[in-house]
Coordinates of C-alpha atoms and ligand atoms in Angstrom, one line a residue:
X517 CA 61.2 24.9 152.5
X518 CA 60.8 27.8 154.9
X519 CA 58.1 29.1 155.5
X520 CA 56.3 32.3 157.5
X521 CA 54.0 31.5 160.6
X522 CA 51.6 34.5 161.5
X523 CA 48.8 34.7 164.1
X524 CA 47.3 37.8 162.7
X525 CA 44.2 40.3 163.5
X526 CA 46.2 42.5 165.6
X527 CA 46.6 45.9 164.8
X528 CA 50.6 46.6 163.6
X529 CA 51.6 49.5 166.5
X530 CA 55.3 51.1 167.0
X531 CA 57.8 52.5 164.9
X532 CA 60.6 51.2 163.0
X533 CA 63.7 52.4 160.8
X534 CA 63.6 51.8 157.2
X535 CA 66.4 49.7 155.3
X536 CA 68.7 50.9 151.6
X537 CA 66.9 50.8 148.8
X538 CA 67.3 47.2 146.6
X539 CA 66.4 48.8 143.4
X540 CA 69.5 51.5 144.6
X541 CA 72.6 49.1 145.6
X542 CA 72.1 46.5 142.7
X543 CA 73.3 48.8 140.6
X544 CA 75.4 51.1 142.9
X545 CA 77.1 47.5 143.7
X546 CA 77.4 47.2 139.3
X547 CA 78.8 50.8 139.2
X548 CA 81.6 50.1 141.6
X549 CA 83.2 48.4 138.5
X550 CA 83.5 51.3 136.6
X551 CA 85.8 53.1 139.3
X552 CA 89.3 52.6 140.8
X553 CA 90.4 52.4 144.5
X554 CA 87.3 52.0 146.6
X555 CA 83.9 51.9 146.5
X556 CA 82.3 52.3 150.0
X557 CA 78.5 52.3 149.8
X558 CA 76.5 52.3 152.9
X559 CA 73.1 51.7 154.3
X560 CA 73.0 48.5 152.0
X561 CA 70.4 46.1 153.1
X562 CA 70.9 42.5 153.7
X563 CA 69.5 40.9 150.7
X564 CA 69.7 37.6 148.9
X565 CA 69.5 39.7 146.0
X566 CA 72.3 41.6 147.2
X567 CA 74.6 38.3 147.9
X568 CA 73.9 37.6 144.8
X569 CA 75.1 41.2 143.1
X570 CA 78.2 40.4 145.1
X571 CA 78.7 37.0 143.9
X572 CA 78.7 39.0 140.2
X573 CA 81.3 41.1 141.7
X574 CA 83.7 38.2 142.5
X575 CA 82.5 36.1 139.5
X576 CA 84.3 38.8 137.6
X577 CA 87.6 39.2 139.9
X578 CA 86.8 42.0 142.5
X579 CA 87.0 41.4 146.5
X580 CA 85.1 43.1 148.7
X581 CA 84.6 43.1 152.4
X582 CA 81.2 43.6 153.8
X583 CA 81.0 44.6 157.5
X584 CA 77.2 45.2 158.6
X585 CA 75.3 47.8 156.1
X586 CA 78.4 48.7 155.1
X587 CA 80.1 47.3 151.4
X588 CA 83.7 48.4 150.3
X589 CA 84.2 47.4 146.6
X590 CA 88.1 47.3 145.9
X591 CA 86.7 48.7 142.3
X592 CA 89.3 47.6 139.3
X593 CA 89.1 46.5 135.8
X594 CA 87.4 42.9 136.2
X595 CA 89.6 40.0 134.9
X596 CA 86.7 38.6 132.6
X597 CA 83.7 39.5 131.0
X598 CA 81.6 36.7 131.4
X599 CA 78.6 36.7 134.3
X600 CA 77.8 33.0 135.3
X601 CA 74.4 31.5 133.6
X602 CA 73.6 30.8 137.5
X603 CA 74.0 34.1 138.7
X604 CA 72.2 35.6 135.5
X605 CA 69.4 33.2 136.4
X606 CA 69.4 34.2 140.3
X607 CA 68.1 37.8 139.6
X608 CA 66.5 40.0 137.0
X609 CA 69.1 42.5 138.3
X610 CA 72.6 40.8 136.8
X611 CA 71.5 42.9 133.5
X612 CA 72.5 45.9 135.8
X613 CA 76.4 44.4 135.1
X614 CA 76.0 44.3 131.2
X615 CA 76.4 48.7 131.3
X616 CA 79.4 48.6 133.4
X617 CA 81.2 45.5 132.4
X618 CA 81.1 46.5 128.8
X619 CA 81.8 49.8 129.5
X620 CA 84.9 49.5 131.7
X621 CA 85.9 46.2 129.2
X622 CA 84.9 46.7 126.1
X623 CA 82.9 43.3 126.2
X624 CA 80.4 41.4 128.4
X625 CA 78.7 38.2 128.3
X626 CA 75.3 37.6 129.4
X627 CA 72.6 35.1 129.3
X628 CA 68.9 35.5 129.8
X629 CA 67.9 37.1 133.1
X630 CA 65.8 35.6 135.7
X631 CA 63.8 37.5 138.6
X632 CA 60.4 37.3 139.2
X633 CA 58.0 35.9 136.8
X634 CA 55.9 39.1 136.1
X635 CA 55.5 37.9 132.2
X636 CA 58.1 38.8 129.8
X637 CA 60.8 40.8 130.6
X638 CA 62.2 41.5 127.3
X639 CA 65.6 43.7 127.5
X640 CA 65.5 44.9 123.7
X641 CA 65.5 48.4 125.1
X642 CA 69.0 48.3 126.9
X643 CA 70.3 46.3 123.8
X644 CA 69.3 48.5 121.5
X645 CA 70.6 51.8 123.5
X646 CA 74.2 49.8 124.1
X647 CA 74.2 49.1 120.5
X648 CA 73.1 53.1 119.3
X649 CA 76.7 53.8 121.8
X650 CA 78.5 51.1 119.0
X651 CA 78.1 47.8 120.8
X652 CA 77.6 44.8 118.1
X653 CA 75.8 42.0 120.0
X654 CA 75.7 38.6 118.7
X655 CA 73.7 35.7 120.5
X656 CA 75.2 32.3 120.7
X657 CA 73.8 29.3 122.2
X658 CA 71.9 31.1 124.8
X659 CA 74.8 33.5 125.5
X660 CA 74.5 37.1 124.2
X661 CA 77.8 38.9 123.4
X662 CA 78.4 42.3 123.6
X663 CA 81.2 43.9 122.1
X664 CA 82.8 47.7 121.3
X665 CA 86.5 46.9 119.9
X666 CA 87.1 50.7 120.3
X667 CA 85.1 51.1 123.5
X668 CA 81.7 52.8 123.4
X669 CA 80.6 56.3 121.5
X670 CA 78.4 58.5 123.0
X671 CA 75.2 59.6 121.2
X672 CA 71.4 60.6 121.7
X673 CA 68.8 57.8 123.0
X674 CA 65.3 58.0 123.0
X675 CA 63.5 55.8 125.2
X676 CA 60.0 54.4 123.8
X677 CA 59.3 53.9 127.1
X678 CA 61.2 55.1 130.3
X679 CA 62.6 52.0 131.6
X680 CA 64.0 52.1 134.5
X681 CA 67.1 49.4 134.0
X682 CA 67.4 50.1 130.6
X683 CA 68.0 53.9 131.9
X684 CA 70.7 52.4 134.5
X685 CA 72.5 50.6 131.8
X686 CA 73.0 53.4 129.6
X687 CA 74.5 55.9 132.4
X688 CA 76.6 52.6 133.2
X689 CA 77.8 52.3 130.0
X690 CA 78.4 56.3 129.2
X691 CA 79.9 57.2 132.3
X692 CA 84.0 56.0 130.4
X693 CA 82.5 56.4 126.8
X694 CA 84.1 58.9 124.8
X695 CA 81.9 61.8 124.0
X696 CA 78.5 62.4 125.3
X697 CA 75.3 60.9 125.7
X698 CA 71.8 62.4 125.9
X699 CA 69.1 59.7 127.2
X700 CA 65.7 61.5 126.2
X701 CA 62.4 60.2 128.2
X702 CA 64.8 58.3 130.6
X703 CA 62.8 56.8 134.1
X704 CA 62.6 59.4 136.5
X705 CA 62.6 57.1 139.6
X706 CA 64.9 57.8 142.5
X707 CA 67.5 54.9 141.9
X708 CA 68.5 56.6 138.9
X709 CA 69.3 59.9 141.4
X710 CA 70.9 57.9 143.6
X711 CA 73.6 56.2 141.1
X712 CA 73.9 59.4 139.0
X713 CA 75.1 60.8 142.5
X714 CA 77.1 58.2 143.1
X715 CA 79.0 58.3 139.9
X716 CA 79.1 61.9 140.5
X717 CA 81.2 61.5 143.3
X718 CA 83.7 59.6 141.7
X719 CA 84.2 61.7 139.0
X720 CA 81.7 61.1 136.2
X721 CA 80.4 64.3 134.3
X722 CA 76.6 63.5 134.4
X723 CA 73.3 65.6 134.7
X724 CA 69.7 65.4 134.6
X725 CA 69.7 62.5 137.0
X726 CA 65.7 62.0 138.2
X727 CA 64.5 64.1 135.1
X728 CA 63.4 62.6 131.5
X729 CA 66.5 64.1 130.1
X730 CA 69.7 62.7 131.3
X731 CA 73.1 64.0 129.6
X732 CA 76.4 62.0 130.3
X733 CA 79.9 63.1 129.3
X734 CA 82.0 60.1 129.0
X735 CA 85.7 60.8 131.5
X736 CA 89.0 58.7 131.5
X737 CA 88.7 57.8 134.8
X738 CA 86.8 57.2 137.9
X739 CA 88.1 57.5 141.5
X740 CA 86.8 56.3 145.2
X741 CA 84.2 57.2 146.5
X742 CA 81.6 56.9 149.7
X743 CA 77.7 56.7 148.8
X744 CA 74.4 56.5 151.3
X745 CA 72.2 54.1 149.7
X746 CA 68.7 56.0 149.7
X747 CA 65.4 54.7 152.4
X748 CA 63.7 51.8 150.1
X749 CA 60.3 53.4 149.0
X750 CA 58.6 50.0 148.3
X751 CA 60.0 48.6 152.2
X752 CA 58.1 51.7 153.5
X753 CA 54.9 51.5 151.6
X754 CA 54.8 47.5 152.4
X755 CA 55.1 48.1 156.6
X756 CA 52.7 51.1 155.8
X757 CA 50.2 49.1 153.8
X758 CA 50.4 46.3 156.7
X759 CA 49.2 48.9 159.1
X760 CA 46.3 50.2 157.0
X761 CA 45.1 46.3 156.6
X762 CA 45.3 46.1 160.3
X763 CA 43.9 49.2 161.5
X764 CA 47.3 50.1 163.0
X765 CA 49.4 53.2 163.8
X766 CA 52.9 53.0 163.2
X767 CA 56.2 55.6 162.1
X768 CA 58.9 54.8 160.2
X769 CA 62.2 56.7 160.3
X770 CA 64.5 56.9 157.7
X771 CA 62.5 57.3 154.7
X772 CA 62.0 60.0 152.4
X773 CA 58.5 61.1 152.3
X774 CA 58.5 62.7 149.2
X775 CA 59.4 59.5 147.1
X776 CA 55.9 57.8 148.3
X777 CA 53.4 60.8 147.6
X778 CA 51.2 58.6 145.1
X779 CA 51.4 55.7 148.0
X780 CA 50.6 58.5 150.6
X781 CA 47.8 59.3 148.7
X782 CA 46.4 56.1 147.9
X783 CA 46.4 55.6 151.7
X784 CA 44.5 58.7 152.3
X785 CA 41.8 57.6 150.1
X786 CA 41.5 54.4 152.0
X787 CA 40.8 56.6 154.7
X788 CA 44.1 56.8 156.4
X789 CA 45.4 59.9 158.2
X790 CA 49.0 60.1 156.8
X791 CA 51.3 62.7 159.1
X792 CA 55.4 63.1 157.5
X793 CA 58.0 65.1 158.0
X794 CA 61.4 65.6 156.4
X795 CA 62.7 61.9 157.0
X796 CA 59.7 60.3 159.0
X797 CA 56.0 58.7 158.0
X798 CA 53.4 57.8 160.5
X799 CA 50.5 56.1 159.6
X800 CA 47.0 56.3 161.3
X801 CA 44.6 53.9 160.1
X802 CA 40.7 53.5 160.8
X803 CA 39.1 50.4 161.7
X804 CA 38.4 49.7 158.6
X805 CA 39.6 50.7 155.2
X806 CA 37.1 52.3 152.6
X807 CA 36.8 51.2 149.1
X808 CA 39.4 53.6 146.0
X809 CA 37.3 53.9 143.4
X810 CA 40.4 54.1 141.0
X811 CA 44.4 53.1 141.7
X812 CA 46.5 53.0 138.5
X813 CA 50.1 51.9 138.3
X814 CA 52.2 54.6 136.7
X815 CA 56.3 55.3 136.4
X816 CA 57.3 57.6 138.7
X817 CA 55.9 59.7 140.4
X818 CA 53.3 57.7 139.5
X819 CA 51.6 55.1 141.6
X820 CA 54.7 52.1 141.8
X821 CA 54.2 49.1 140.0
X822 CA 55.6 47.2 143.5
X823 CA 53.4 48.6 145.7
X824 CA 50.3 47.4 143.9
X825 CA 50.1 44.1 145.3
X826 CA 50.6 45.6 149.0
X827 CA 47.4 48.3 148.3
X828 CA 45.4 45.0 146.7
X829 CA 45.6 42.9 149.6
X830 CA 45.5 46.2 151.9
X831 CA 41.9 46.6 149.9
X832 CA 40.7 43.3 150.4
X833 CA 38.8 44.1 153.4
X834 CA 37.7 47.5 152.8
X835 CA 34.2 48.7 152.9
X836 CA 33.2 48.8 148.8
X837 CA 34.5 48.2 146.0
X838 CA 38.2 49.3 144.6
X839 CA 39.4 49.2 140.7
X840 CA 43.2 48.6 140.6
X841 CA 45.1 48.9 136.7
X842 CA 48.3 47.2 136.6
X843 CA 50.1 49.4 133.8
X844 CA 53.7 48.2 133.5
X845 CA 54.1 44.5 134.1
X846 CA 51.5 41.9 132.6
X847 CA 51.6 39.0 134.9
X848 CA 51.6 40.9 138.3
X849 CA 48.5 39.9 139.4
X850 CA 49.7 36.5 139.7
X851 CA 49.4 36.4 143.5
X852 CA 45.8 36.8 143.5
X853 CA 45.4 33.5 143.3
X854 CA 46.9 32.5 146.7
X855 CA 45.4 36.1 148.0
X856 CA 42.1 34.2 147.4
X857 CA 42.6 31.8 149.9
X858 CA 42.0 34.4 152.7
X859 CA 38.6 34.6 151.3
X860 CA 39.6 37.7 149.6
X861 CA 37.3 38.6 146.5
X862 CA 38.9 39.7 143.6
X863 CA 38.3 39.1 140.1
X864 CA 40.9 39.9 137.3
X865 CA 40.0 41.1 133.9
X866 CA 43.3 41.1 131.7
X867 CA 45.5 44.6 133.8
X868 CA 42.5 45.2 136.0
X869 CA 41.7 43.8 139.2
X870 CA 38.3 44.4 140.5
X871 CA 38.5 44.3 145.0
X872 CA 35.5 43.4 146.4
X873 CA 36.0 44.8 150.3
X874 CA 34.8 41.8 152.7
X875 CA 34.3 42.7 156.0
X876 CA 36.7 39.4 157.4
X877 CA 39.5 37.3 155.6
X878 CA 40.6 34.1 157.3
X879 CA 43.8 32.8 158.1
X880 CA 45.2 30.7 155.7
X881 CA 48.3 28.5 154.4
X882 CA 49.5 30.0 150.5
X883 CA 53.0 30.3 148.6
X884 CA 54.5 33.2 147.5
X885 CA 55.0 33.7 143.9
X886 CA 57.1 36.8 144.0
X887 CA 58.8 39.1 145.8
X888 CA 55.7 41.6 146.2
X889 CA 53.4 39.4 145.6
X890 CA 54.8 37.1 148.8
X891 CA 54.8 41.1 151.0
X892 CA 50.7 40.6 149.8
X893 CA 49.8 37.1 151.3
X894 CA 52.1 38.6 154.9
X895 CA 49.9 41.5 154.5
X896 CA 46.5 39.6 154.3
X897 CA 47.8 37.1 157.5
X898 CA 48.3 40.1 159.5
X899 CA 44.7 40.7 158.6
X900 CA 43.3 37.5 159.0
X901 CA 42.4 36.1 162.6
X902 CA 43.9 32.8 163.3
X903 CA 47.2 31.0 162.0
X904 CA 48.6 31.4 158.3
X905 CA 51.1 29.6 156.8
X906 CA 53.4 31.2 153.9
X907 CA 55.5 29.4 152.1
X908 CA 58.4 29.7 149.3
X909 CA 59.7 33.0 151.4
X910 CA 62.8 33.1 149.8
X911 CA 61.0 35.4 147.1
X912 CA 60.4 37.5 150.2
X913 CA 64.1 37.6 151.3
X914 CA 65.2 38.9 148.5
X915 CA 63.9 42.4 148.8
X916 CA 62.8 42.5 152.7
X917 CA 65.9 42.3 155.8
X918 CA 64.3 41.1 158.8
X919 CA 60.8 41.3 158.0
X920 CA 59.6 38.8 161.0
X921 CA 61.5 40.9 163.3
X922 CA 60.8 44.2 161.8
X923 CA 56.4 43.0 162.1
X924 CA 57.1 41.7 166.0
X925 CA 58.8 44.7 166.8
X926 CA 54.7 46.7 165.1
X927 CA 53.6 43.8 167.6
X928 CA 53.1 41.1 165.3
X929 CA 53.4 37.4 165.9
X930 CA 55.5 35.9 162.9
X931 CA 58.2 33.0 163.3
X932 CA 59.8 31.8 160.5
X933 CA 60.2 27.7 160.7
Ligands
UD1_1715 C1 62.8 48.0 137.9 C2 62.7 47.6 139.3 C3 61.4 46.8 139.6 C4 60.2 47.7 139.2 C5 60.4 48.2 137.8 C6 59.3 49.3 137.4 C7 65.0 47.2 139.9 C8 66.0 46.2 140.3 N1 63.8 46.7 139.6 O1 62.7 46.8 137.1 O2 61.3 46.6 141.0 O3 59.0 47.0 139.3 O4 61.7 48.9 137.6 O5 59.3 50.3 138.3 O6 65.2 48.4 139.9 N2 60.7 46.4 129.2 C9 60.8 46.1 127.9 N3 62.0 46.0 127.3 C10 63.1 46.3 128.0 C11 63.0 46.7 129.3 C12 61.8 46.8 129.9 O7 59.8 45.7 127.2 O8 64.2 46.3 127.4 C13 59.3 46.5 129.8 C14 59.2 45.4 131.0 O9 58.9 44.2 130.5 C15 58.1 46.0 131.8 C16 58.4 47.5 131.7 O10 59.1 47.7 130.5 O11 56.9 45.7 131.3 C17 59.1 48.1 132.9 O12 60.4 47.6 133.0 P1 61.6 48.4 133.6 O13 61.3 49.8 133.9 O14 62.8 48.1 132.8 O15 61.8 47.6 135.0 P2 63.1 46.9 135.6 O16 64.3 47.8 135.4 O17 63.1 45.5 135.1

């Protein structure tokens, strides 16, 4: 097992450039199956979630070359329709393949997705959307089939609640449907943007992309194209939560500032001094971070579901007492158990946790239980005088490139052993 050393209870100092959005190439990387010719997307981080969207790719009969950031999808009609159980079971994310497969196919086969064990992750919303736009699903032996003998129709969805991959499914499976969909209270977050624009430039007929009303006219045809992932959001807020814990100072380049404005905030009320411009965030923090009376995860613009672990263990240590509601997923708060080891106080009463500032955590050895859950316990050994250990940190690699040598170059001490 690998695992994170960290001498922490330094202050994180320096500036650094921010990676592509995960939550953007997973299904920018899906989408390159509806096209034809290539699909060059750039800015893509190096992710184990990413290996694993291209390991779909090639499950399915497409090559690819990947040369640094840069990914070039030879995009065709794939030669099956069938993602592997192991690949499904890899990553929440394979259900961003079910859209595009059946929509460029007709078909697609999928099991139950994995991901990170934030309770249950139903996907009842994007089946029934994909079966409004005439899919009939049937579910054999673990394996759910999806099929549209005369491809897919377009019609209006509403949303009971704006999910955000049930969203990305439906533009997925629109974009070669015949006629036209409307997705009413579709997520507003900036992924969605970012792969409307991307289909966009290939040719789809789509608008509304990053509003609650999305309307999709289905084409024959999409051609190449070239795509700039967007700056990842919940990357940013992570370094910048790591410097509020620490009573840092640090910039980061290549983000957009206006994505992390309920983040931003959340800092000031911690007492941080938050300066940004068009494409760069610095980060002043004091000493010591005071108490928010009241943080509550929201879709976007709302306060970000992912970032709540990273503002928990910021809190920890502040002066007073902070109220946290978890909104969106039910088992997020799993973490708090291995936070606790630091000597953080925090007690949990069913989506609210209650953060008792102590003036001093300790270092500590815990195991990540998820991906932003495992950001949390780095964030609290930064903190912590002396030597943590963290463990299981392939939840972290999935959604971080280079974190140890992103923290060294904020003067952190991390190795990973
Ligand atoms: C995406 C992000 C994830 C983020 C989340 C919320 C990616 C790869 N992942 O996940 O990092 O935390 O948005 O911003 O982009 N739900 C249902 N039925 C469904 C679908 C969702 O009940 O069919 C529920 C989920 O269980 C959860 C809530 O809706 O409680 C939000 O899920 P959703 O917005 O779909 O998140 P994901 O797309 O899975």
């Amino acid at each position: 097992m690998q695992n994170f050393i960290i001498r922490g209870g330094r202050p994180l100092k320096g500036t650094l450039d921010i990676h592509g959005a995960k939550n953007s190439v997973l299904p920018l990387v899906s989408a390159a199956i509806l096209l034809n010719g290539k699909s060059v997307l750039h800015n893509c981080p190096e992710l184990s979630d990413v290996t694993a969207a291209l390991e779909i790719l090639k499950s399915l009969g497409l090559e690819y070359i990947k040369q640094g950031s840069d990914i070039t999808v030879f995009s065709k009609k794939p030669d099956n329709c069938l993602i592997p159980d192991e690949l499904m079971r890899k990553m929440r994310s394979s259900v961003m393949f079910l859209g595009s497969i059946l929509g460029r196919t007709g078909k697609a086969v999928i099991s139950t997705p994995g991901g990170c064990m934030l309770g249950p992750r139903p996907i009842d919303i994007h089946i029934s959307a994909l079966k409004k736009l005439g899919a009939k699903v049937t579910e054999n032996h673990g394996l759910l089939e999806f099929e549209a003998e005369n491809g897919l129709v377009g019609t209006d969805i509403f949303l009971d609640f704006p999910s955000v991959g049930a969203t990305e499914n439906i533009i997925l499976a629109s974009a070669l449907a015949k006629g036209t969909t409307t997705i009413h209270n579709a997520a507003r977050e900036p992924e969605i943007k970012d792969l409307t624009d991307f289909l966009i430039s290939a040719g789809a007929r789509i608008s509304g992309g990053g509003t609650d009303t999305i309307v999709i006219t289905g084409v024959d045809s999409l051609g190449s194209t070239e795509h700039t992932v967007i700056p990842d959001r919940i990357e940013a807020a992570t370094y910048m939560a790591a410097a509020a814990a620490t009573g840092g100072s640090i910039t980061l380049n290549r983000v957009n500032p206006s994505c992390l404005t309920s983040v931003n905030e959340a800092l000031k009320k911690a007492g941080c001094e938050i300066i940004s411009d068009d494409n760069t965030i610095t980060v002043i923090a004091p000493p010591r971070l005071k108490a928010v009376k009241s943080v509550e995860t929201r879709v976007y613009p709302g306060f970000p579901t992912d970032a709540g672990p990273l503002l928990i263990s910021a809190l920890s240590t502040a002066c007073g007492t902070s109220v946290f509601n978890e909104t969106i997923f039910e088992n997020r708060f799993v973490f708090i158990d291995e936070l606790s080891r630091f000597g953080a106080k925090i007690n949990t009463y069913g989506t609210v946790a209650v953060i008792d500032g102590v003036e001093n955590i300790w270092s500590a050895e815990c195991n990540c239980t998820d991906l932003r859950g495992g950001a949390a316990l780095v964030i609290a050994a930064l903190k912590a005088d002396g030597i943590s250990k963290i463990g299981n940190i392939c939840h972290i690699k999935r959604g971080y490139e280079d974190m140890p040598e992103n923290l060294r170059r904020l003067g952190a001490e991390i190795k990973e052993v």
